[in-house]
mmCIF file of C-alpha atoms in Angstrom:
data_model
loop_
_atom_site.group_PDB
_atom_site.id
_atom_site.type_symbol
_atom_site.label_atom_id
_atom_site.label_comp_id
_atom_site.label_asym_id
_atom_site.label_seq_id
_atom_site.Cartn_x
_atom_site.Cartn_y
_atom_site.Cartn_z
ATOM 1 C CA UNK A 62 -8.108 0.041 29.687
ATOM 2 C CA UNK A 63 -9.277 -3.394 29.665
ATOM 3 C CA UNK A 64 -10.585 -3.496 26.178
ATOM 4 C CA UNK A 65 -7.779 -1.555 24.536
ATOM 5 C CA UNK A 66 -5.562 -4.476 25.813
ATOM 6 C CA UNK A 67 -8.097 -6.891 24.666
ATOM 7 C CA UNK A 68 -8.391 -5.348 21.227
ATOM 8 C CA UNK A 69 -4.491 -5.162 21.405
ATOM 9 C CA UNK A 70 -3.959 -9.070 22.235
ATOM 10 C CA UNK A 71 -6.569 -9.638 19.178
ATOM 11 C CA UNK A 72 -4.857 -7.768 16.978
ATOM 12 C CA UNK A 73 -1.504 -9.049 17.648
ATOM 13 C CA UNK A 74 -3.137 -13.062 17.228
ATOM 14 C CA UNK A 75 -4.657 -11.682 13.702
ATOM 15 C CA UNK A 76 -1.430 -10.221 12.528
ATOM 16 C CA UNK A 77 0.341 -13.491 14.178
ATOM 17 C CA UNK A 78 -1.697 -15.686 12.396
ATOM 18 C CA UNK A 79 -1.851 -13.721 9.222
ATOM 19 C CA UNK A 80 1.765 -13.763 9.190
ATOM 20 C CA UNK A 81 1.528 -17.374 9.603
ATOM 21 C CA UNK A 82 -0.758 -18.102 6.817
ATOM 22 C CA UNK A 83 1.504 -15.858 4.594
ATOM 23 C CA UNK A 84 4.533 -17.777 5.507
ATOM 24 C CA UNK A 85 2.746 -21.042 4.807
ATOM 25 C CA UNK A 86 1.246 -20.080 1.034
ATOM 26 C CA UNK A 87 4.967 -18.923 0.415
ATOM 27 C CA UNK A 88 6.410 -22.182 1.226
ATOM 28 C CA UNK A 89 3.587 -24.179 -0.442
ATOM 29 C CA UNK A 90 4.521 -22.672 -3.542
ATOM 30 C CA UNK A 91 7.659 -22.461 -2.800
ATOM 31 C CA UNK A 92 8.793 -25.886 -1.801
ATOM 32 C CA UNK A 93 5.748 -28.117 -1.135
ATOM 33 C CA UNK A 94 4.350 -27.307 -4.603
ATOM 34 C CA UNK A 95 6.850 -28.132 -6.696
ATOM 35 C CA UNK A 96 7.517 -31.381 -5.058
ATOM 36 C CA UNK A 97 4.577 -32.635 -4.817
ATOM 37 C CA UNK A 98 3.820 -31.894 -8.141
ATOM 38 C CA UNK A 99 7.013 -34.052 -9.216
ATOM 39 C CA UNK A 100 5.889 -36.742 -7.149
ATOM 40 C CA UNK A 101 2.808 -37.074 -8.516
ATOM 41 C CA UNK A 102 4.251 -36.807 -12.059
ATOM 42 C CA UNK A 103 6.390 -39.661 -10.898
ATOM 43 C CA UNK A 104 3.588 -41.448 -9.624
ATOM 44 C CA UNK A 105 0.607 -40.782 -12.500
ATOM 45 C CA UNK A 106 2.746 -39.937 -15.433
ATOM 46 C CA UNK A 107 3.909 -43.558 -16.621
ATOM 47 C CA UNK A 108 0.032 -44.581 -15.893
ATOM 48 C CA UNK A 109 -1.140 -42.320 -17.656
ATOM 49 C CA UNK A 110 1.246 -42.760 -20.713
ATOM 50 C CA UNK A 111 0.653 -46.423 -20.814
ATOM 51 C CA UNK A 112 -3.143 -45.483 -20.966
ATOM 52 C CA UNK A 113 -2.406 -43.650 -24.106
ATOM 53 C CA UNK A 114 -1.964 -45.072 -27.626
ATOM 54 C CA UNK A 115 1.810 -45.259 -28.789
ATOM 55 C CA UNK A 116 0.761 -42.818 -31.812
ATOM 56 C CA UNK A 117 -0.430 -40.567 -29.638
ATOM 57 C CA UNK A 118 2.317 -40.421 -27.309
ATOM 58 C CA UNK A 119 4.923 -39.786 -29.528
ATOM 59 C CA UNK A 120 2.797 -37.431 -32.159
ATOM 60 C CA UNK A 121 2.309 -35.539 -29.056
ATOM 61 C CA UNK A 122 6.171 -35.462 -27.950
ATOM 62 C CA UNK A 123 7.078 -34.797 -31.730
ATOM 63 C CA UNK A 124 5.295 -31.770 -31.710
ATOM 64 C CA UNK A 125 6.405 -30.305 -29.085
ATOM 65 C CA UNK A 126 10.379 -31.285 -29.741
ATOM 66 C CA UNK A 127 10.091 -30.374 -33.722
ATOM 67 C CA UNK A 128 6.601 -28.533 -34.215
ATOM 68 C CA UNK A 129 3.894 -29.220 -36.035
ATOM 69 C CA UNK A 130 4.450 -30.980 -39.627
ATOM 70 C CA UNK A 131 2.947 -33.747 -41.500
ATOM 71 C CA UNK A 132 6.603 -34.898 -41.577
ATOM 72 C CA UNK A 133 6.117 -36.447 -38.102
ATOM 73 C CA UNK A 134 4.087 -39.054 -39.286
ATOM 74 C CA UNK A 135 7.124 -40.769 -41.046
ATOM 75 C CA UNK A 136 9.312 -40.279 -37.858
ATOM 76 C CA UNK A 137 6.618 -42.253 -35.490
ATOM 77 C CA UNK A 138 5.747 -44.760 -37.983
ATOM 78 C CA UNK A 139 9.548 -45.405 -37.944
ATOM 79 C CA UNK A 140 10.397 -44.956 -34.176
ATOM 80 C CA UNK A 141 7.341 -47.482 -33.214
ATOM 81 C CA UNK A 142 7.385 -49.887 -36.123
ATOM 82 C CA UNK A 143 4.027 -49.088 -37.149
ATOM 83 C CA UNK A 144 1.156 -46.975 -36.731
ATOM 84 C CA UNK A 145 0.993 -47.509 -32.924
ATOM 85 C CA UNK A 146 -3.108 -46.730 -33.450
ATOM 86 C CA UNK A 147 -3.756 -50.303 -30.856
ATOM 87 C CA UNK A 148 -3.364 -50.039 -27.127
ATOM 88 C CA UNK A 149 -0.222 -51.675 -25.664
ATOM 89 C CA UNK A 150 1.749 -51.646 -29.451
ATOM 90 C CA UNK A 151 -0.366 -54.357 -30.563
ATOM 91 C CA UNK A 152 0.090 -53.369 -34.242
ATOM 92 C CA UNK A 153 3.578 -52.419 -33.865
ATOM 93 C CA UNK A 154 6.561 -54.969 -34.923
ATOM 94 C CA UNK A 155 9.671 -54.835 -33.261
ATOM 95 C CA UNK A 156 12.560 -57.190 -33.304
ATOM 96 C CA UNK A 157 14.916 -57.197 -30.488
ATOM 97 C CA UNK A 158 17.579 -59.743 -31.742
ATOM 98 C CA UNK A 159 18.049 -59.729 -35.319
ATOM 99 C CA UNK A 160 21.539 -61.583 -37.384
ATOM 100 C CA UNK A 161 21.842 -60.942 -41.101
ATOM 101 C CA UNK A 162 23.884 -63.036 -43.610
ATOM 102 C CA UNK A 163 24.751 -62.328 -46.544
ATOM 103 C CA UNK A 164 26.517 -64.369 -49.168
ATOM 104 C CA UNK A 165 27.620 -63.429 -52.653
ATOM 105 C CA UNK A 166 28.153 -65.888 -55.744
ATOM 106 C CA UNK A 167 29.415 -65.176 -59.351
ATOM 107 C CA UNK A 168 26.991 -66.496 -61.785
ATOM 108 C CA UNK A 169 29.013 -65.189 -64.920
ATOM 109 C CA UNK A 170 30.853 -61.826 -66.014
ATOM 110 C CA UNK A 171 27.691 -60.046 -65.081
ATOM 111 C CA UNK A 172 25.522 -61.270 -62.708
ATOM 112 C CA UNK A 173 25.858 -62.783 -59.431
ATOM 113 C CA UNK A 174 23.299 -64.041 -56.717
ATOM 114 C CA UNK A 175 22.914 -62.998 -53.323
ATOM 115 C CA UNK A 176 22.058 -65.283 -51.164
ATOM 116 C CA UNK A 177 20.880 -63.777 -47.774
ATOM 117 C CA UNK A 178 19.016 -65.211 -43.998
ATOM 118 C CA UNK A 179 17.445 -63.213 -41.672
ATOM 119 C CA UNK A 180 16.537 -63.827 -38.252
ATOM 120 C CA UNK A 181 13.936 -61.728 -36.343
ATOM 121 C CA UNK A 182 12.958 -62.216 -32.986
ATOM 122 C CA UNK A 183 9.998 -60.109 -31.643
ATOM 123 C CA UNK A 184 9.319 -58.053 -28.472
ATOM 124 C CA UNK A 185 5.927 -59.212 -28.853
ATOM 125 C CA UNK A 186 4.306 -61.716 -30.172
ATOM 126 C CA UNK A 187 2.942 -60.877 -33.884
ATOM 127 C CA UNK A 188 -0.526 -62.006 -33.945
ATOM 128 C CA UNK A 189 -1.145 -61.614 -37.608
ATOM 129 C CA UNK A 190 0.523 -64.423 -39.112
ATOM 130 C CA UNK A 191 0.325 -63.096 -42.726
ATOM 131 C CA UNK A 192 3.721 -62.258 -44.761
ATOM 132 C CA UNK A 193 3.882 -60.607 -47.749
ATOM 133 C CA UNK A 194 6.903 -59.945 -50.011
ATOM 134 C CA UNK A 195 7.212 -56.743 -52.039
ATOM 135 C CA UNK A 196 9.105 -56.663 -55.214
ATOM 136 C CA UNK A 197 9.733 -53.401 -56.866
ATOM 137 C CA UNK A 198 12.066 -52.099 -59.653
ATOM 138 C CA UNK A 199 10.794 -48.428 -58.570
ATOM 139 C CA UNK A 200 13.061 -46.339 -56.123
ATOM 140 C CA UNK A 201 10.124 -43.971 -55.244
ATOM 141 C CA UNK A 202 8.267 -47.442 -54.335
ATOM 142 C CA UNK A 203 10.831 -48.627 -52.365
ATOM 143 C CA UNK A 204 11.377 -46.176 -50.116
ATOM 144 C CA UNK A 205 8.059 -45.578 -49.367
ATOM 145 C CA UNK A 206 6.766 -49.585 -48.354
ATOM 146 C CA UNK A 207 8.096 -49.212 -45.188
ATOM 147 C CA UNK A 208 5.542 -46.256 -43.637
ATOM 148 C CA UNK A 209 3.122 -47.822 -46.509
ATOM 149 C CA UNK A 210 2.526 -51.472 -45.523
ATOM 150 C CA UNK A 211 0.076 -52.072 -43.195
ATOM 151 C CA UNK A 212 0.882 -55.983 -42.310
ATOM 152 C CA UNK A 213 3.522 -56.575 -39.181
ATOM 153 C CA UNK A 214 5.634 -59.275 -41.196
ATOM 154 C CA UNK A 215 6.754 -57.868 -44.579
ATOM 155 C CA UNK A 216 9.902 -58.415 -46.850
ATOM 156 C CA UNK A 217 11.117 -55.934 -49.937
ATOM 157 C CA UNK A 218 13.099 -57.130 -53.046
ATOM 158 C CA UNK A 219 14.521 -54.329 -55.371
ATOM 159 C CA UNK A 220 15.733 -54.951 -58.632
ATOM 160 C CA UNK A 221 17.416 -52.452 -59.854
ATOM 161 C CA UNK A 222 17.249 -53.071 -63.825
ATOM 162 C CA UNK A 223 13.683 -52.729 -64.962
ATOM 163 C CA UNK A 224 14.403 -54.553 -67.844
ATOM 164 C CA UNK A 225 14.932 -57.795 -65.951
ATOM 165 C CA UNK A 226 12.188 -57.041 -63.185
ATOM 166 C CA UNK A 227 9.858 -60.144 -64.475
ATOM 167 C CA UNK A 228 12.999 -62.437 -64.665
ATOM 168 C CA UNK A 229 14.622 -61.857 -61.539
ATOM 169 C CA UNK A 230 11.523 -62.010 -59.668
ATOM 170 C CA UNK A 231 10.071 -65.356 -60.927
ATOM 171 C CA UNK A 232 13.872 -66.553 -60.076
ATOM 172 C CA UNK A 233 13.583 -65.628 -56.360
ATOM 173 C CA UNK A 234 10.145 -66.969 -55.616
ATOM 174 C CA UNK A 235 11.309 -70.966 -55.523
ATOM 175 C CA UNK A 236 14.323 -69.846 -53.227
ATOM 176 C CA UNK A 237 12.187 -68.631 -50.237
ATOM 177 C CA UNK A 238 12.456 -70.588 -47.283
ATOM 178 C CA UNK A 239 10.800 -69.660 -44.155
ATOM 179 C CA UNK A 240 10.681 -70.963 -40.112
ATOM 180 C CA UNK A 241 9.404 -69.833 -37.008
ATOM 181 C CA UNK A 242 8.756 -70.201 -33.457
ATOM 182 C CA UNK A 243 5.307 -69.120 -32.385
ATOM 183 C CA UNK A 244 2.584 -69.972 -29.786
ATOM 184 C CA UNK A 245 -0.408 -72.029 -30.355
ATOM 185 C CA UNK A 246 -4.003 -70.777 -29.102
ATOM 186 C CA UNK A 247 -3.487 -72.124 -26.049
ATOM 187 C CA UNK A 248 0.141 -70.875 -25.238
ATOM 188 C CA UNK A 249 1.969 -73.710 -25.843
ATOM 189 C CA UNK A 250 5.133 -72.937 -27.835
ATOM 190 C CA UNK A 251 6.256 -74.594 -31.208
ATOM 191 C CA UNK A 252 8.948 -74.224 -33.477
ATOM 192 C CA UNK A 253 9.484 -74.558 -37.375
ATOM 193 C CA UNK A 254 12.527 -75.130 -39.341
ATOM 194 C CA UNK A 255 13.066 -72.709 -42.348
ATOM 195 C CA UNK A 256 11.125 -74.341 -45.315
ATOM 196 C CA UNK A 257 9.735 -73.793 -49.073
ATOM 197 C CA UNK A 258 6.563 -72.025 -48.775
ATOM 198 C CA UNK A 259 3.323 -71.334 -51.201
ATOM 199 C CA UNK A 260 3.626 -67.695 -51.683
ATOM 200 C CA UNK A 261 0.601 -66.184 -53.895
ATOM 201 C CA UNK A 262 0.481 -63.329 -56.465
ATOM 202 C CA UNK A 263 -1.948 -60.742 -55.448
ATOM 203 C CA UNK A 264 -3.417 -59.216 -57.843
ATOM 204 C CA UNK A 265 -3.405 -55.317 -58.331
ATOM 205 C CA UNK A 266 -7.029 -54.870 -57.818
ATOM 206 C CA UNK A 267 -6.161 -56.564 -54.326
ATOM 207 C CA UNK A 268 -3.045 -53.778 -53.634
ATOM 208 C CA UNK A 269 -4.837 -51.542 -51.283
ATOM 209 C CA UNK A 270 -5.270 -54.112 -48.678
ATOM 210 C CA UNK A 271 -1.900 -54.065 -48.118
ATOM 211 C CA UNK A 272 -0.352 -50.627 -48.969
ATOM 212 C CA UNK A 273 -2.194 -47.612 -47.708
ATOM 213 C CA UNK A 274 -0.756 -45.169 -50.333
ATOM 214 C CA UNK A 275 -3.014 -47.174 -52.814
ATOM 215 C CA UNK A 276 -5.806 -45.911 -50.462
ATOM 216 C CA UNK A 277 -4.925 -42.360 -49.830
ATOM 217 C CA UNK A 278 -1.894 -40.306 -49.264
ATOM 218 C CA UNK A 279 1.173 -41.230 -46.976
ATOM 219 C CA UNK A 280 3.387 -38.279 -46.133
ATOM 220 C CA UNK A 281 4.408 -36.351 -48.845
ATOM 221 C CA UNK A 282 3.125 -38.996 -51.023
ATOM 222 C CA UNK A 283 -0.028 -38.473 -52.524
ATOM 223 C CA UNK A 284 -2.469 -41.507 -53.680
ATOM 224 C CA UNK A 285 -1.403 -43.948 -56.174
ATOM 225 C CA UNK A 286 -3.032 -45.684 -59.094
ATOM 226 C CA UNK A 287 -2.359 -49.462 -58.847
ATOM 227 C CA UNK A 288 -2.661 -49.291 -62.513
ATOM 228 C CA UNK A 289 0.341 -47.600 -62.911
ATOM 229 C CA UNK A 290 2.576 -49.943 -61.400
ATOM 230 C CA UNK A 291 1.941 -53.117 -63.167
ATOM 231 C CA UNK A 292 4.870 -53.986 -64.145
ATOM 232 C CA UNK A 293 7.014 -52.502 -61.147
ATOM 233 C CA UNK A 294 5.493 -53.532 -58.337
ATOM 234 C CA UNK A 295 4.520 -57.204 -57.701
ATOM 235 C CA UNK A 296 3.312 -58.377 -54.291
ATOM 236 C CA UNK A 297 3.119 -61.968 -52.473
ATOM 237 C CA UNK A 298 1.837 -63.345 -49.497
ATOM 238 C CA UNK A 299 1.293 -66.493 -47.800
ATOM 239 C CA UNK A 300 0.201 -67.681 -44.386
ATOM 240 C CA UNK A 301 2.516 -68.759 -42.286
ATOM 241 C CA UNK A 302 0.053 -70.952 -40.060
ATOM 242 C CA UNK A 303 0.580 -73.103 -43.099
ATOM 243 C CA UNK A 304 3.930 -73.821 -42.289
ATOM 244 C CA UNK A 305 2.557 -76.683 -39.801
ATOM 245 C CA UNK A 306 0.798 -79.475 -40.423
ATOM 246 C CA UNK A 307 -0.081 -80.294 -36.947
ATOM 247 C CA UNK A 308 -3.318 -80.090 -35.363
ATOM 248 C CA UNK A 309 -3.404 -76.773 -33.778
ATOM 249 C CA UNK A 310 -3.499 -73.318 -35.070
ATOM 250 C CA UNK A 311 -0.449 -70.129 -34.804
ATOM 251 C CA UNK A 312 -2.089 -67.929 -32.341
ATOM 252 C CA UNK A 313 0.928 -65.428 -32.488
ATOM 253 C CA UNK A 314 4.754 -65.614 -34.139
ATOM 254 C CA UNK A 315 7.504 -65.139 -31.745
ATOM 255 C CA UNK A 316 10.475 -65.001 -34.109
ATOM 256 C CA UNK A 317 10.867 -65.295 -38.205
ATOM 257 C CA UNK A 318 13.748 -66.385 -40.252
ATOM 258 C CA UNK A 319 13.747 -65.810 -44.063
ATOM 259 C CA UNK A 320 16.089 -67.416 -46.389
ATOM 260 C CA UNK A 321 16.018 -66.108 -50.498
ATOM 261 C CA UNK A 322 18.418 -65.983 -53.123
ATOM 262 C CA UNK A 323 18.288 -62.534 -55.251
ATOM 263 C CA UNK A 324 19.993 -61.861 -58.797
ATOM 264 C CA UNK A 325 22.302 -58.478 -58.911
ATOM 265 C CA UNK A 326 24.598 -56.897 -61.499
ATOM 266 C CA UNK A 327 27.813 -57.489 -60.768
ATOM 267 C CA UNK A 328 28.771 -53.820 -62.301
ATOM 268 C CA UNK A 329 26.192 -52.353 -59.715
ATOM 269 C CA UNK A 330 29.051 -52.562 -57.509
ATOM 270 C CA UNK A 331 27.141 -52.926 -53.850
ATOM 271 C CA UNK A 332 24.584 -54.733 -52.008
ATOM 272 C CA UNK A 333 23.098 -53.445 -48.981
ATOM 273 C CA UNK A 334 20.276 -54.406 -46.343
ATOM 274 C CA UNK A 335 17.672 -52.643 -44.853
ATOM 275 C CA UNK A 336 15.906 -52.717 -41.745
ATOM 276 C CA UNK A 337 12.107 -53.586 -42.556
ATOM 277 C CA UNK A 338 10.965 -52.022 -38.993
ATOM 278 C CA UNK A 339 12.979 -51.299 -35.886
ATOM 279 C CA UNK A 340 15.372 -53.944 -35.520
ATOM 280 C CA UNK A 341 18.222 -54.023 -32.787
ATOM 281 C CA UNK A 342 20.944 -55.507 -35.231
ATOM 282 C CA UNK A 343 23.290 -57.981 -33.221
ATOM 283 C CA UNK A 344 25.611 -58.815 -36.134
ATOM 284 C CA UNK A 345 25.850 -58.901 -40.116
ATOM 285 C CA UNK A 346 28.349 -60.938 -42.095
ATOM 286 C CA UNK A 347 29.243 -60.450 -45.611
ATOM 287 C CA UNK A 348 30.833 -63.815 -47.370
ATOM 288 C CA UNK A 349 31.811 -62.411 -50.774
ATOM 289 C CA UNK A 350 34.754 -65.220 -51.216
ATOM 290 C CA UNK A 351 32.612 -66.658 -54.378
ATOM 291 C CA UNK A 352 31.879 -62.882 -56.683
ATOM 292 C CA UNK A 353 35.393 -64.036 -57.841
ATOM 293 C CA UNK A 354 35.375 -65.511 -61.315
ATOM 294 C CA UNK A 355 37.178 -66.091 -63.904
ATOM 295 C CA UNK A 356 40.419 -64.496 -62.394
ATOM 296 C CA UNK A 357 38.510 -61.293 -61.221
ATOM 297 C CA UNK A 358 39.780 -60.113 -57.960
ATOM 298 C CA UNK A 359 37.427 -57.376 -56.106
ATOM 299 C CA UNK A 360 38.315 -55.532 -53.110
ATOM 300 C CA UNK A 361 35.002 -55.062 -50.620
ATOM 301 C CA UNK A 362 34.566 -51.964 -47.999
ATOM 302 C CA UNK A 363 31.238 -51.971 -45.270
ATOM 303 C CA UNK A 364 29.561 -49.182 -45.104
ATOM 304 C CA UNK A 365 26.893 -48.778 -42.680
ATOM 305 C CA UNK A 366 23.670 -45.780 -42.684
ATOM 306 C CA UNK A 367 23.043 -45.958 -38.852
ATOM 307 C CA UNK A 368 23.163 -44.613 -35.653
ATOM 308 C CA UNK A 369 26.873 -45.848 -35.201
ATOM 309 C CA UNK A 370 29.428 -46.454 -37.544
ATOM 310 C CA UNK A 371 31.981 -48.205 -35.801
ATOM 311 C CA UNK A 372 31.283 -51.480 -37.718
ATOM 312 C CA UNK A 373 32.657 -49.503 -41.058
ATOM 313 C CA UNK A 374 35.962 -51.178 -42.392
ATOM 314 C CA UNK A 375 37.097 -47.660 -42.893
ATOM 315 C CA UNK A 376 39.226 -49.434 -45.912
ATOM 316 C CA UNK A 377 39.467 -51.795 -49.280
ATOM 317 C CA UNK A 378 40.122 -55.163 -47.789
ATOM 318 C CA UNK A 379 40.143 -58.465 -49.857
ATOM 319 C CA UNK A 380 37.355 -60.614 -49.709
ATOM 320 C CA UNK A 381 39.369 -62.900 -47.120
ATOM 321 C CA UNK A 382 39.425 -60.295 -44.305
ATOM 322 C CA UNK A 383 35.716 -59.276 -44.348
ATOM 323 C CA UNK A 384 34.484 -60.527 -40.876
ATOM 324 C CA UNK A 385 31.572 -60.892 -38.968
ATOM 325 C CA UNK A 386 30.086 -57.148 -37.776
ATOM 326 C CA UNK A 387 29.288 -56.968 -34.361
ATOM 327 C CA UNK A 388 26.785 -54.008 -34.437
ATOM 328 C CA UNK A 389 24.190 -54.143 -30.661
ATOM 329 C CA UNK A 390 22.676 -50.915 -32.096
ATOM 330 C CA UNK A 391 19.182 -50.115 -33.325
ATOM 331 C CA UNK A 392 18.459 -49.817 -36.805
ATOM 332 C CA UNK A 393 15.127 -47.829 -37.913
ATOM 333 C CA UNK A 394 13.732 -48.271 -41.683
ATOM 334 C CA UNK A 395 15.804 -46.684 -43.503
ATOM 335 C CA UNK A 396 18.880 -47.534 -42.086
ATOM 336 C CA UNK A 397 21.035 -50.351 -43.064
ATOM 337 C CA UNK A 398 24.633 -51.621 -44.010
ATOM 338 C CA UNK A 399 25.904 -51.783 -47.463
ATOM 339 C CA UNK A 400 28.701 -53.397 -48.860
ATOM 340 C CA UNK A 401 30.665 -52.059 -51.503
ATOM 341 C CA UNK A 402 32.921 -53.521 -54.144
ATOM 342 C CA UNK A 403 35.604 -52.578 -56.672
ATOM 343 C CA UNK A 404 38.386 -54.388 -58.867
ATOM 344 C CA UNK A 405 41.589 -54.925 -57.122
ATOM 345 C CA UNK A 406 44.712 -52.594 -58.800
ATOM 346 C CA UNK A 407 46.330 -56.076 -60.614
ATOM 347 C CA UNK A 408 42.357 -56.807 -61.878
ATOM 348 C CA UNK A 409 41.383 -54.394 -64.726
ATOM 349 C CA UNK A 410 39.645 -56.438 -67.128
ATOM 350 C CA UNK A 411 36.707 -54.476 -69.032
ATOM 351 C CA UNK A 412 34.328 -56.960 -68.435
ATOM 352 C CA UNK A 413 34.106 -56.127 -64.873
ATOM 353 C CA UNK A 414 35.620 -52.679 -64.506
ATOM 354 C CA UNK A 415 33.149 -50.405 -62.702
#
């Protein structure tokens, strides 16, 4: 009698404590689990994402939002400013405060100039303190620079008339004015007023150094022949540690503003900027007062390619009421705002008729 109670009192602690460990597993999965699997997500996740390389972070996310396609390439290039192959962005330009200006001036019947500044102001500091301008009469050339270039501080000119590529771009080069504000090696900061600057013509031999399609393919793009774009594609660049003459060097450029004057057809009938890399746009004015001349009268209408488009004018307005665009939105290459022109009903001369 004495052991079957024994055995019975043992069995009921085993089923007891069975029942016990049973109810514990179920509310490990259950509810510890999943919690502290989110906390240590919480904890470890932005660790380990700032271990990894920007390219690989989002090339990772892309794939698993839109699948696998070489198509993705374009869409981080664009997203990060750059290839995002450095740890902590280092190759990646980004401005976070960036004004654009643009003024337009009759030169005759035909042509007019466009006189723009640009301000960029960088999240961080751009080490390499090269520029380079690209000028290109090609519209498979000019949409492609931007996921092309491999240098953080870049500029593109487009002239749309092949015929006066050569002209227009020998015009532009003496109207280039450039400042900055940058930090020496030792972290001391320094500013430079916009001035003229040496910009020299690279030769096409020298065109893979600075645009990787020359190299091998980008995208859908397959490698180029340098060869076949002399005569479309001219590139300059200069050093901006040039731009002082004191006795220290630019360890890294904190903000860039570019000044150039551009020729245009009037009968093109728009101008339009373009963000370089991803630029968070704070305003853009268009001062178009001048394309008058002669008598002409034009009536002018914004239209932006972005995110937003509450800075369109929605309408033809006279050159008087175009105002300064308040846009606090992000702008990715290959978006931008364009302005658009047309004769005004009482103007209908066939000189500048579109």
């Amino acid at each position: 009698m004495t052991v079957g109670v024994a055995l019975s009192a043992l069995l009921a602690a085993f089923l007891a404590v069975s029942v016990g460990a049973v109810l514990l597993v179920v509310a490990y999965r259950r509810v510890l689990r999943p919690r502290l699997t989110d906390e240590l997500l919480r904890l470890s996740g932005p660790s380990i994402v700032r271990a990894l390389l920007p390219q690989q972070v989002m090339t990772t996310f892309l794939s698993e939002i839109y699948g696998d396609s070489d198509a993705n390439h374009d869409v981080v290039a664009a997203v990060l400013g750059g290839e995002g192959a450095e740890p902590h962005g280092g190759d990646l330009t980004i401005s976070i405060h960036t004004t654009v200006d643009y003024e337009l001036r009759a030169v005759n019947h035909h042509t007019f100039e466009l006189i723009s500044t640009v301000s960029y102001s960088f999240k961080e500091n751009v080490a390499d303190h090269r520029f380079a301008i690209f000028a290109m009469c090609d519209p498979q050339l000019r949409d492609a620079i931007t996921l092309a270039c491999r240098l953080p501080l870049f500029e593109s000119w487009f002239v749309s008339d092949p015929s006066l590529f050569e002209q227009m771009v020998d015009a532009m080069l003496p109207s280039v004015k450039i400042g900055i504000s940058y930090t020496d090696l030792d972290g001391k900061h320094h500013e430079v007023m916009p001035g003229e600057v040496q910009l020299t013509d690279v030769g096409y031999h020298d065109w893979p150094e600075f645009l990787t399609f020359f190299r091998g393919p980008v995208g859908t793009m397959p490698r180029q022949n340098p060869a076949q774009y002399i005569g479309t594609l001219r590139i300059f660049e200069c050093d901006l540690g040039e731009l002082t003459d004191v006795d220290h060097a630019v360890g890294s450029v904190e903000s860039l503003s570019l000044r150039s004057t551009s020729l245009g057809r009037i009968d093109d009938s728009f101008c339009f900027w373009q963000a370089p890399y991803p630029c968070y746009v704070d305003r853009i004015s268009f001062d178009a007062a001048a394309l008058a001349f002669d008598g002409a009268s034009w009536q002018f209408q914004v239209v932006p390619f972005t995110f937003r488009s509450t800075i369109a004018t929605g309408a033809w307005t006279p050159a008087e009421q175009l105002k300064e665009l308040t846009v606090r939105s992000w702008l990715l290459p290959g978006h931008g705002v364009a302005l658009l022109w047309k004769p005004s009903d009482d103007y209908t001369s066939g000189t500048c008729a579109l």
